[in-house]
Amino acid sequence: GERDDFERAKAAFEAGDHEAAAEQFAAFLEAYPGGPLSGRAGLLRGEALDAAGQKSAAARAYLETFSAAPEADQAPEALFRLGRALGQLGQTEDACVTLGQVAARYPDAGAVSDAQAEMARLGCS
């Protein structure tokens, strides 16, 4: 079921088959919307797309993960990764705004320090 499908997609990711992993995570998210593993699946889908060189699709995956459950445990990490991806795509202003939202929304999250470091790297004011 759900756990098996997640583990199969994760195994593809860990084996370096990033395009297959991204497709499997996308299918997983369609089959189990809002399930207990969907936040993690969304993050891994974004990572797989990023590793496959699909930066824009990775940014969309992070946005979808964040938007689907902004109060979930993975939300701060998804927001950070969205901001980082926007920066990599050359959308610095949007990246800075997005990264700034990590600390504003989730002041106690571990992703705050990552977001602040990325903001410094991008030269956000």
Coordinates of C-alpha atoms in Angstrom, one line a residue:
G1 CA 0.0 0.0 0.0
E2 CA 1.0 3.5 0.8
R3 CA 4.2 2.7 2.7
D4 CA 5.3 0.2 0.0
D5 CA 4.8 2.8 -2.8
F6 CA 6.7 5.4 -0.8
E7 CA 9.6 3.0 -0.1
R8 CA 9.7 2.0 -3.8
A9 CA 10.0 5.6 -4.9
K10 CA 12.6 6.3 -2.2
A11 CA 14.6 3.3 -3.3
A12 CA 14.7 4.7 -6.9
F13 CA 15.9 8.1 -5.5
E14 CA 18.6 6.5 -3.4
A15 CA 19.7 4.4 -6.4
G16 CA 20.3 7.6 -8.3
D17 CA 17.4 7.1 -10.7
H18 CA 16.1 10.6 -10.1
E19 CA 13.7 10.9 -13.0
A20 CA 12.0 7.6 -12.2
A21 CA 11.9 8.6 -8.5
A22 CA 10.3 12.0 -9.4
E23 CA 7.6 10.2 -11.5
Q24 CA 7.0 7.7 -8.7
F25 CA 6.7 10.4 -6.0
A26 CA 4.3 12.3 -8.3
A27 CA 2.2 9.2 -8.7
F28 CA 2.3 8.6 -5.0
L29 CA 1.1 12.1 -4.3
E30 CA -1.8 11.6 -6.7
A31 CA -2.7 8.3 -5.1
Y32 CA -2.4 9.4 -1.4
P33 CA -3.2 13.1 -1.2
G34 CA -2.9 14.4 2.3
G35 CA -1.6 11.1 3.6
P36 CA 0.9 10.8 6.4
L37 CA 3.9 10.5 4.0
S38 CA 2.8 13.1 1.5
G39 CA 4.9 15.9 2.9
R40 CA 8.1 13.8 2.9
A41 CA 7.2 12.5 -0.6
G42 CA 6.8 16.1 -1.9
L43 CA 10.2 17.1 -0.5
L44 CA 11.8 14.0 -2.1
R45 CA 10.1 14.7 -5.4
G46 CA 11.6 18.2 -5.4
E47 CA 15.0 16.8 -4.5
A48 CA 14.7 14.2 -7.3
L49 CA 13.7 16.8 -9.9
D50 CA 16.6 19.1 -8.7
A51 CA 19.1 16.2 -9.0
A52 CA 17.7 15.5 -12.5
G53 CA 18.5 19.1 -13.4
Q54 CA 14.9 20.2 -13.6
K55 CA 15.2 23.3 -11.3
S56 CA 11.9 24.9 -12.3
A57 CA 10.0 21.7 -11.8
A58 CA 11.7 21.2 -8.4
A59 CA 10.6 24.7 -7.4
R60 CA 7.0 23.9 -8.3
A61 CA 7.2 20.6 -6.3
Y62 CA 8.4 22.5 -3.2
L63 CA 5.7 25.1 -3.7
E64 CA 3.0 22.4 -4.0
T65 CA 4.4 20.6 -0.9
F66 CA 4.3 23.9 1.1
S67 CA 0.9 25.0 -0.3
A68 CA -0.8 21.6 0.4
A69 CA 0.0 21.7 4.1
P70 CA 1.5 25.0 5.4
E71 CA 1.2 23.7 9.0
A72 CA 2.8 20.3 8.4
D73 CA 6.2 19.4 9.8
Q74 CA 7.8 19.6 6.3
A75 CA 6.4 23.1 5.6
P76 CA 9.4 25.1 6.8
E77 CA 11.8 22.9 4.8
A78 CA 9.6 23.1 1.7
L79 CA 9.5 26.9 2.0
F80 CA 13.3 27.1 2.4
R81 CA 13.9 24.8 -0.6
L82 CA 11.4 26.8 -2.7
G83 CA 13.4 30.0 -1.8
R84 CA 16.7 28.4 -2.6
A85 CA 15.4 27.0 -5.9
L86 CA 14.1 30.5 -6.9
G87 CA 17.5 31.9 -6.2
Q88 CA 19.1 29.2 -8.4
L89 CA 16.7 30.2 -11.1
G90 CA 17.9 33.8 -10.9
Q91 CA 14.7 35.1 -9.3
T92 CA 16.6 36.7 -6.5
E93 CA 13.9 39.1 -5.3
D94 CA 11.3 36.3 -5.0
A95 CA 13.9 34.1 -3.4
C96 CA 14.6 36.7 -0.7
V97 CA 11.0 37.3 0.1
T98 CA 10.3 33.5 0.3
L99 CA 13.4 32.8 2.4
G100 CA 12.4 35.6 4.8
Q101 CA 9.0 34.0 5.3
V102 CA 10.7 30.9 6.8
A103 CA 11.7 32.7 10.0
A104 CA 8.5 34.9 10.0
R105 CA 6.2 31.8 9.9
Y106 CA 8.3 29.2 11.6
P107 CA 10.7 31.0 14.1
D108 CA 11.6 27.8 15.9
A109 CA 12.2 25.6 12.8
G110 CA 15.5 24.1 11.9
A111 CA 15.2 25.5 8.4
V112 CA 15.5 29.1 9.7
S113 CA 19.3 28.9 9.8
D114 CA 19.5 27.4 6.3
A115 CA 17.2 30.2 5.0
Q116 CA 19.3 32.9 6.7
A117 CA 22.5 31.5 5.3
E118 CA 20.9 31.3 1.8
M119 CA 19.7 34.9 2.2
A120 CA 23.2 36.0 3.0
R121 CA 24.6 34.1 0.0
L122 CA 22.1 35.8 -2.3
G123 CA 22.7 39.3 -0.8
C124 CA 19.2 39.8 0.4
S125 CA 18.7 43.0 2.3

